[in-house]
Coordinates of C-alpha atoms and ligand atoms in Angstrom, one line a residue:
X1 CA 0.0 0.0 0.0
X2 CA 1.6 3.4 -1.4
X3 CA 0.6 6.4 1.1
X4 CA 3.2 8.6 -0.5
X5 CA 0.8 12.1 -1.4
X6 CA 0.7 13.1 -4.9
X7 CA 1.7 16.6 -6.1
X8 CA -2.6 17.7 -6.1
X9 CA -2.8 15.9 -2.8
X10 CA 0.4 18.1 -1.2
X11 CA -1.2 20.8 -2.4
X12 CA -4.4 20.6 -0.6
X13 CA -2.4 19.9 2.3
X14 CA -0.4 23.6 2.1
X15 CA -3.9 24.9 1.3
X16 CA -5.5 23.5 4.0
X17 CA -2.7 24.7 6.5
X18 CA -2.3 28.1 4.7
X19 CA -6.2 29.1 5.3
X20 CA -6.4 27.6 8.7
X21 CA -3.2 29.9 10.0
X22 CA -4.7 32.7 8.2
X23 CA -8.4 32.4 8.1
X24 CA -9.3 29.9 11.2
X25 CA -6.4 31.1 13.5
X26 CA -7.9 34.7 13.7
X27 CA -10.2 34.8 16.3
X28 CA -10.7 30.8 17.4
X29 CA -10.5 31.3 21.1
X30 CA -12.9 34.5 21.0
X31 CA -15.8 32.2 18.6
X32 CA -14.8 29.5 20.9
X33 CA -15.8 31.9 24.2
X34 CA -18.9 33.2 22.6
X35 CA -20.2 30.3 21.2
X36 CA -20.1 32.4 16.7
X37 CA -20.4 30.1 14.7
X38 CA -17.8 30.8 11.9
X39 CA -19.7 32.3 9.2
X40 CA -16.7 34.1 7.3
X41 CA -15.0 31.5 7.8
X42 CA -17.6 28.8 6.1
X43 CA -17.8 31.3 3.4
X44 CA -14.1 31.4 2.0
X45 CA -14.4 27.7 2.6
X46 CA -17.0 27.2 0.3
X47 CA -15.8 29.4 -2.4
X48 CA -12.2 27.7 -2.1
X49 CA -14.1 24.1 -3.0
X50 CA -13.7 22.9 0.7
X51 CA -17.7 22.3 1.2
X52 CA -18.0 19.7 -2.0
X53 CA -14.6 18.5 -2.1
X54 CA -15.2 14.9 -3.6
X55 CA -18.0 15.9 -5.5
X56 CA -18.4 15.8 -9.5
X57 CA -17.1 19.6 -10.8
X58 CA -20.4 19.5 -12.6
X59 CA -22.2 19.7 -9.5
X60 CA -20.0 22.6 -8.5
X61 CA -17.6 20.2 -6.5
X62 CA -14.1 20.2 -6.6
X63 CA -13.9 16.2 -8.0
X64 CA -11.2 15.0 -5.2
X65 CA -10.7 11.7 -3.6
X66 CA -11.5 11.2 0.2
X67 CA -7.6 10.9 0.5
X68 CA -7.4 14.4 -0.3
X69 CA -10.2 15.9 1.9
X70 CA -9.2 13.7 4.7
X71 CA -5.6 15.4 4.5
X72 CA -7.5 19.1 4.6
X73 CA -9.6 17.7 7.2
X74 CA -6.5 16.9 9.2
X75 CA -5.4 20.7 8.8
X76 CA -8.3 22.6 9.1
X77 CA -9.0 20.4 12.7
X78 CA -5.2 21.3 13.8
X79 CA -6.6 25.1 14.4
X80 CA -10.2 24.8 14.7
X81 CA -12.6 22.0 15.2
X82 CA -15.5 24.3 15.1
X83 CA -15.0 25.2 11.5
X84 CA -14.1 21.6 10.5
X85 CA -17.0 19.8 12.0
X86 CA -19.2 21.9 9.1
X87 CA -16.8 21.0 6.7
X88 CA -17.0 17.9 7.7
X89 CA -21.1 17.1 8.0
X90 CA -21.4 18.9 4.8
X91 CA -18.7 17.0 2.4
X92 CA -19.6 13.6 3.9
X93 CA -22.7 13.5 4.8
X94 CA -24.9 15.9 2.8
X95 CA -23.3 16.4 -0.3
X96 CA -21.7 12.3 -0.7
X97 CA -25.1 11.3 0.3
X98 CA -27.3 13.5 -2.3
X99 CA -24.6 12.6 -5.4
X100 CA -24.4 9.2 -4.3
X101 CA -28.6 8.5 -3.6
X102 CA -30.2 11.4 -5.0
X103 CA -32.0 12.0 -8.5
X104 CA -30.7 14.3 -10.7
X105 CA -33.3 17.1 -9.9
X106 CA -32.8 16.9 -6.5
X107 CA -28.4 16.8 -7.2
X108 CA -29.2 20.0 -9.5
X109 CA -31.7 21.9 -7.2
X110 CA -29.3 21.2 -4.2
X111 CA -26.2 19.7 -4.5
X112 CA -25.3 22.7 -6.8
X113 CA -25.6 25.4 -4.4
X114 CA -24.5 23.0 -1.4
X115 CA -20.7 22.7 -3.3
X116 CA -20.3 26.5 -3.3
X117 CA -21.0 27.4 0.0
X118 CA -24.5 29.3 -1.5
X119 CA -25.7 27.3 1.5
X120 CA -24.6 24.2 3.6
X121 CA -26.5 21.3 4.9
X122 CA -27.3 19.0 8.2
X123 CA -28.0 15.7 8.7
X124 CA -31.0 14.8 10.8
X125 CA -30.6 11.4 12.3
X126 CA -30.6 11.2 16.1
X127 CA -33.7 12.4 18.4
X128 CA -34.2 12.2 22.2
X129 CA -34.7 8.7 21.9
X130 CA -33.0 7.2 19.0
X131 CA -29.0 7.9 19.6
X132 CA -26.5 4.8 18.9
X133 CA -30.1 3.3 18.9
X134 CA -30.6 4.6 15.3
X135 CA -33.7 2.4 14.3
X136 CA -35.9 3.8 17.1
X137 CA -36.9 6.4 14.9
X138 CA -40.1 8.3 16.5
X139 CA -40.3 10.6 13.7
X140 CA -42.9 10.1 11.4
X141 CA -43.7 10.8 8.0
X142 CA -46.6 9.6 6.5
X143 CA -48.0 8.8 3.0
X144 CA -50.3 11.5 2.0
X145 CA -50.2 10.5 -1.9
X146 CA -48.4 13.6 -3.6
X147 CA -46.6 14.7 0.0
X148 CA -45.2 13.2 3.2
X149 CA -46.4 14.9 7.0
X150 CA -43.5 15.1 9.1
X151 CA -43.8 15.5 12.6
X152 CA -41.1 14.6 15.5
X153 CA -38.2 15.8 17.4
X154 CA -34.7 16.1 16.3
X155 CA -32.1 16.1 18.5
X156 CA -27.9 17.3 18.3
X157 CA -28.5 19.0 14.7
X158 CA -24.7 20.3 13.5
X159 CA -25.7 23.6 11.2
X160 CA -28.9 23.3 12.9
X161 CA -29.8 26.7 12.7
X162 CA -27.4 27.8 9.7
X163 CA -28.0 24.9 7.2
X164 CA -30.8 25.3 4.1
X165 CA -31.2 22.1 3.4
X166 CA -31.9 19.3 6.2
X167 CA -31.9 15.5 5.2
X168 CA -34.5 13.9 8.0
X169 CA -34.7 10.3 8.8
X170 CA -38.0 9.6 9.8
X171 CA -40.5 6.4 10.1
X172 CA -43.5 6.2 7.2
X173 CA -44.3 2.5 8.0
X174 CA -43.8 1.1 11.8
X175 CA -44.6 -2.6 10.7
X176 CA -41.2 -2.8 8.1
X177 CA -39.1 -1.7 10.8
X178 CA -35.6 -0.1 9.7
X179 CA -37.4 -1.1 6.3
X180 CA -39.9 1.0 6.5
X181 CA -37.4 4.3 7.5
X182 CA -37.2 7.2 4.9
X183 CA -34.6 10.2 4.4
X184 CA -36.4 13.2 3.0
X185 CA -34.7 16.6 2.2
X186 CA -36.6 19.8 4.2
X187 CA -36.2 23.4 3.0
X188 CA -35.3 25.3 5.5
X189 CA -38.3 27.9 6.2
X190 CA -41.0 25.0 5.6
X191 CA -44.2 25.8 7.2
X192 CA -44.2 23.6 10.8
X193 CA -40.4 23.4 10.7
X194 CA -39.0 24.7 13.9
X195 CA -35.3 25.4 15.4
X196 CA -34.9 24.9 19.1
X197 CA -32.6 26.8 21.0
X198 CA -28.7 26.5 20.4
X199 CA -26.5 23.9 22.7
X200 CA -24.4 25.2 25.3
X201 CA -21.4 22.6 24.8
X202 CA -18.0 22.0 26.5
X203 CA -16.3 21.8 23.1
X204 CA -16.7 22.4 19.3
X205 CA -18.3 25.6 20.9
X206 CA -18.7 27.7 17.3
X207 CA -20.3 25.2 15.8
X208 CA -24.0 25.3 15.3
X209 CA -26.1 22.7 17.4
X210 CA -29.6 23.1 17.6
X211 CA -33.0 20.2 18.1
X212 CA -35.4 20.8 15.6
X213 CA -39.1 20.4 15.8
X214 CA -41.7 19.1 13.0
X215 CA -45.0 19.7 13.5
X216 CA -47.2 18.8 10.3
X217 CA -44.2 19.6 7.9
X218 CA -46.0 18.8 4.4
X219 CA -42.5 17.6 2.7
X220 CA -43.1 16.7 -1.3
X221 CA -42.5 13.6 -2.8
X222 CA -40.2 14.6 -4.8
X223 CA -38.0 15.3 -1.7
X224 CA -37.5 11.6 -0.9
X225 CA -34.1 9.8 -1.5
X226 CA -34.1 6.7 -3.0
X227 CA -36.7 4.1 -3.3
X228 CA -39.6 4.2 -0.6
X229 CA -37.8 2.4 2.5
X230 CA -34.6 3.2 1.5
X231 CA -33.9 5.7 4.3
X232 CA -31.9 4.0 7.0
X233 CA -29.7 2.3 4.3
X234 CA -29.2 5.7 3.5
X235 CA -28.5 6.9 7.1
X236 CA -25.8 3.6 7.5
X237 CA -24.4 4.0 4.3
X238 CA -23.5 7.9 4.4
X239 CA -22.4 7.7 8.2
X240 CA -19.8 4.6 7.2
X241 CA -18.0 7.2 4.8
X242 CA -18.6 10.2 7.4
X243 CA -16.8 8.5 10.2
X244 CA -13.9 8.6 7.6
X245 CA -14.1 12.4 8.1
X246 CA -14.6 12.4 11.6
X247 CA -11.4 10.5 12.3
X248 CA -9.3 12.5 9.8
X249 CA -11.0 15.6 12.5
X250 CA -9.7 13.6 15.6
X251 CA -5.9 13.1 14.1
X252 CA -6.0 16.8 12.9
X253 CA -7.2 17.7 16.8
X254 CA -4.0 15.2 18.0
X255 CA -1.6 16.6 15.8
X256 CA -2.4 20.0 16.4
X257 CA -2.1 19.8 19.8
X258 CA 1.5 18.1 19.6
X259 CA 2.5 20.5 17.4
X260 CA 1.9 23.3 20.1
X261 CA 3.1 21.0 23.2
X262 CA 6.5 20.2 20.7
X263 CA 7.3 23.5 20.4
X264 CA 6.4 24.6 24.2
X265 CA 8.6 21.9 25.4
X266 CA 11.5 23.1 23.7
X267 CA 11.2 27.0 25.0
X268 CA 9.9 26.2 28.5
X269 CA 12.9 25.7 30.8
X270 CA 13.1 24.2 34.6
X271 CA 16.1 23.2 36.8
X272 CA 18.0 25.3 33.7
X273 CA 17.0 22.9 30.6
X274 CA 14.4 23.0 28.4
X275 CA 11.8 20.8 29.6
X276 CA 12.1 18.6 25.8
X277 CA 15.0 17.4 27.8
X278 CA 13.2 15.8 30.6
X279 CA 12.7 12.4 29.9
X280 CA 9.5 12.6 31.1
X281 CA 8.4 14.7 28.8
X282 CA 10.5 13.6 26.1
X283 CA 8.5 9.9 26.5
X284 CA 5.2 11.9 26.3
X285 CA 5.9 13.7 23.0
X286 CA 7.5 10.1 21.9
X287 CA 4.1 8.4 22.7
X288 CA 2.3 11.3 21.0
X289 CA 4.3 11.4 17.8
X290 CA 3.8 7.2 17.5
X291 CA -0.1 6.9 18.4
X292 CA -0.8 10.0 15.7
X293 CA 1.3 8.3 13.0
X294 CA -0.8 5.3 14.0
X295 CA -4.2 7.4 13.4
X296 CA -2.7 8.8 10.4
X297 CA -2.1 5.7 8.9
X298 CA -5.8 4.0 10.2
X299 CA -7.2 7.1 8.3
X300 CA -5.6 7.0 4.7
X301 CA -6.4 3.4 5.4
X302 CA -9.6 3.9 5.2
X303 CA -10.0 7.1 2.8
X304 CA -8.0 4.3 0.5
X305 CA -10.4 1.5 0.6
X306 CA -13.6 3.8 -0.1
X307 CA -11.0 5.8 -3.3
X308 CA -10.5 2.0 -4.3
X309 CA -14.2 0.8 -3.8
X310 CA -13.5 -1.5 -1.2
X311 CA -15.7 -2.1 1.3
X312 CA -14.9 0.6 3.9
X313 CA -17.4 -0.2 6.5
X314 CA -14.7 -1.7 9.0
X315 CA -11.5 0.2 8.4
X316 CA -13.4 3.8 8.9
X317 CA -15.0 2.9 12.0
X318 CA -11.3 1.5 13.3
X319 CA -9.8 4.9 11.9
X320 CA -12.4 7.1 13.8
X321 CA -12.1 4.6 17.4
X322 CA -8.1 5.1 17.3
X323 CA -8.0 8.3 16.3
X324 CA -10.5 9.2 19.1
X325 CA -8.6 8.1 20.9
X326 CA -5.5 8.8 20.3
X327 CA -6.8 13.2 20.2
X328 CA -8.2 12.5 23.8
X329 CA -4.9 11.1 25.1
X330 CA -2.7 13.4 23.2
X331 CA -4.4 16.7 24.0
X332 CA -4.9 15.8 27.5
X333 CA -0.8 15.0 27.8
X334 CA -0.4 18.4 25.5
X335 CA -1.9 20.4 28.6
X336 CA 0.3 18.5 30.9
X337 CA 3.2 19.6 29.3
X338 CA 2.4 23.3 29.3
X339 CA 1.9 22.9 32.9
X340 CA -0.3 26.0 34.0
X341 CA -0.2 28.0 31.0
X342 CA -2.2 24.3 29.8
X343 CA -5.3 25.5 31.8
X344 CA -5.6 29.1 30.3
X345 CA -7.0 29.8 27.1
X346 CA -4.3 31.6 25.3
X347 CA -2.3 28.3 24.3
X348 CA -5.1 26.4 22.8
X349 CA -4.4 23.1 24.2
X350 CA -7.3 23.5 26.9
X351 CA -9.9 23.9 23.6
X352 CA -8.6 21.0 21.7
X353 CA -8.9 19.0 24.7
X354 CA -12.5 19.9 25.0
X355 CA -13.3 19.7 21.4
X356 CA -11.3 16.6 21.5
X357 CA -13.8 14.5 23.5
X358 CA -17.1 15.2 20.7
X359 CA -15.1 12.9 18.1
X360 CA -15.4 9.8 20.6
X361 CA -18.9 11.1 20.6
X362 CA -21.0 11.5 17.0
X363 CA -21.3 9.5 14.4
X364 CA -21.7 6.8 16.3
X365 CA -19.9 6.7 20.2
X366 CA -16.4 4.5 20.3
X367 CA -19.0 2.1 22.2
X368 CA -20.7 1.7 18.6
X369 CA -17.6 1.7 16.8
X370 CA -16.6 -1.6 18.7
X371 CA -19.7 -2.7 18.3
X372 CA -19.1 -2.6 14.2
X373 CA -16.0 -3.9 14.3
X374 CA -16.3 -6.8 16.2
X375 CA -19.4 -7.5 14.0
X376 CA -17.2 -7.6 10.9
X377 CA -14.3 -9.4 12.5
X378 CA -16.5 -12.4 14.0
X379 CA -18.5 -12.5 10.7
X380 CA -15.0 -13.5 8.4
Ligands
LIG1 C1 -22.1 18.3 19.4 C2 -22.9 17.2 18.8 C3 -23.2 17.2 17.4 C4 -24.0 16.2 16.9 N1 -24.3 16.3 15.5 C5 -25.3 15.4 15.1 C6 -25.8 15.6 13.7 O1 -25.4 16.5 13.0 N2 -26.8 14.7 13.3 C7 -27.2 13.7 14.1 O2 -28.1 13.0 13.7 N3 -26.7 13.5 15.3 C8 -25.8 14.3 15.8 N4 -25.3 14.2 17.1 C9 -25.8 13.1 17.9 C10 -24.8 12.0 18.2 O3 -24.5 11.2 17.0 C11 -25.3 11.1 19.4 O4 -25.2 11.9 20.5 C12 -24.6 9.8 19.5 O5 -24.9 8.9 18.4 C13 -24.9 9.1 20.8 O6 -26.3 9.0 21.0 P1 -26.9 9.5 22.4 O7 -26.4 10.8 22.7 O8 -28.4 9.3 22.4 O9 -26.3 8.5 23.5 P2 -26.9 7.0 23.9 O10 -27.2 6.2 22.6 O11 -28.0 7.2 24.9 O12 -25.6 6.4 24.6 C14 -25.2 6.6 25.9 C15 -24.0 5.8 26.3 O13 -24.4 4.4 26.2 C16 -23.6 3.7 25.2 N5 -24.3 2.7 24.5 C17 -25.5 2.8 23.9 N6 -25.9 1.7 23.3 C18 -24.9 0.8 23.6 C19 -24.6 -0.6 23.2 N7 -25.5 -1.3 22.5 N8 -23.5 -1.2 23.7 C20 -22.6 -0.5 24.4 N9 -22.8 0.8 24.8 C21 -23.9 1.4 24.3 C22 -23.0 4.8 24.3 O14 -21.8 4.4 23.7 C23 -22.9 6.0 25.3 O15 -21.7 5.8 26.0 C24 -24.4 15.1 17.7 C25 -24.1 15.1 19.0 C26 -23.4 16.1 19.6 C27 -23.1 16.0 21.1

């Protein structure tokens, strides 16, 4: 297996770095304190081809591998989590899910606009009840013959309140079980569609997470992806390649914090050496720089098999448990190393470790993750 980046792919990677020194750098700890979601940011994103990075140019998409967006994942995520997490719920979910499982009216109405940043995208799959327990769907929406009524709770909705365009997973027919689950795409604005209040969260605090509420939402036909029934395939399928994304977040998390304790440890000095020189600390950033080569390796792993159309259901969801991981132990260790300047906002480290902990979280919980992989190991 070749992981050597191409020329294009080394590229991204400077790109990537480039905008999130000059564009996410700016201001992180202030969106972070007041909870902004990072509109400007978003923007420049989209009209740089970040948003629809592996979709067709002729849907407005920049026509990439995974490979490549999980490298400008890993950059972006080194600065700001915040910003990433959109660009990461919009490329994988949203806009792989409408090219890969939507007609071409729905990929020309939507996926068009989604590409460019005109507007970005959520993906509506967990409610109060219905977390890792995805098929407990309580949200309804039932054949009216031209039109489906939605009504039911969404809970944890990233771009909740600044997306356009929702996908919802909801139930049409109880009997069929996860068989009778649907996905439908909801304008923003929709009569009956409602936007709680945002989350007050201990980390990925600029991003945008709201519940929504669905109270006799008439949602066309038309709106529906795939075949009637089709929708928790649909939810499974997209999630498998958004995990990919979600890991690639994680390692860019890690690395980002290493960087910062790397270069701390070799300015900090006590008992009249640079504290790099420590072996104490020396062992930490050892540990750090092996367990993020790991993830990094897990990750292209996994971007690899889903470039090469293998089946990518177990390699992404070991990439994303790792890499987990491996940001929660690094960026806890990062603090240690800058002792008490760790604990204050002004070196970063304290907000990657918070925004660390969410990737162990969605997308299904490293509890879920083991859960997948077992399955697929036991089943061989
Ligand atoms: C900031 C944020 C953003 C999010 N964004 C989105 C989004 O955009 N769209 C969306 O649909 N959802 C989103 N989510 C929801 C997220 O995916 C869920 O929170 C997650 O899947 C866990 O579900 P839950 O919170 O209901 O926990 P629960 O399912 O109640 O789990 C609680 C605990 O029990 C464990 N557990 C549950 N079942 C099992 C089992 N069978 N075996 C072992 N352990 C188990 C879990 O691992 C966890 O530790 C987001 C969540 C957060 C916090």
């Amino acid at each position: 297996m070749d992981f050597t980046l191409s020329e294009e792919q080394l590229m991204i990677q400077q790109a990537a770095r480039d905008f999130a020194q000059t564009e996410l750098l700016p201001g992180v700890i202030e969106r972070d304190d007041a909870q902004k979601f990072p509109e400007e940011q978003i923007k420049k994103l989209g009209e740089l081809g970040f948003l629809g990075m592996m979709v067709d140019p002729k849907y407005g998409g920049s026509g990439l591998d995974t490979l490549s967006y999980a490298i400008a994942m890993e950059e972006l995520s080194k600065v700001d989590a915040s910003s990433s997490v959109v660009v990461s719920v919009n490329n994988s979910l949203v806009c792989w899910g409408l090219e890969t499982f939507a007609s071409e009216e729905q990929k020309q109405k939507f996926l068009t606009k989604l590409t460019t940043g005109e507007m970005i995208g959520a993906f509506c799959l967990s409610e109060p009840e219905a977390g890792s327990d995805a098929t407990s769907q309580k949200t309804t929406a039932i054949d009216k013959g031209d039109h489906y009524l939605l009504n039911g709770t969404k809970n944890w909705i990233t771009n909740g309140s600044t997306a356009g365009v929702y996908l919802v997973i909801a139930q049409t027919d109880v009997e069929k079980g996860h068989k009778g689950i649907n996905a439908l795409i909801v304008e923003k604005g929709t009569p009956g569609f409602e936007i709680g209040p945002k989350e007050n969260k201990l980390g990925i605090r600029g991003s945008d997470t709201h519940s929504l509420m669905f109270n006799d939402v008439k949602v066309p036909k038309e709106n529906r992806i795939g075949e009637d029934g089709f929708g928790f395939k649909f939810a499974m399928k997209t999630l498998s390649g958004g995990r990919i994304g979600i890991a690639a977040q994680a390692l860019g998390i890690a690395a980002g914090a290493y960087e910062l304790a790397l270069k701390y440890s070799k300015e900090r000095k006590s008992f009249g050496t640079e504290i790099c020189n420590h072996q104490a600390i020396a062992f930490k950033l050892a540990d750090m720089h092996t367990e993020i080569e790991a993830a990094r390796l897990l990750v292209y792993k996994a971007a690899l098999d889903k470039d090469n159309g293998n089946n990518y259901d177990l390699s992404s969801a070991m990439a994303k448990l790792f890499a987990s991981k491996v940001a929660m132990d690094t960026t806890v260790e990062a603090v240690q190393i800058h002792g008490g300047n760790g604990f204050v906002k002004d070196y970063h480290v304290e907000r990657l470790m918070r925004d660390a902990k969410i990737t162990q979280i969605y997308e299904g919980t490293s509890e879920i993750q083991k859960i997948v992989i077992s399955r697929s190991i036991i089943k061989q």
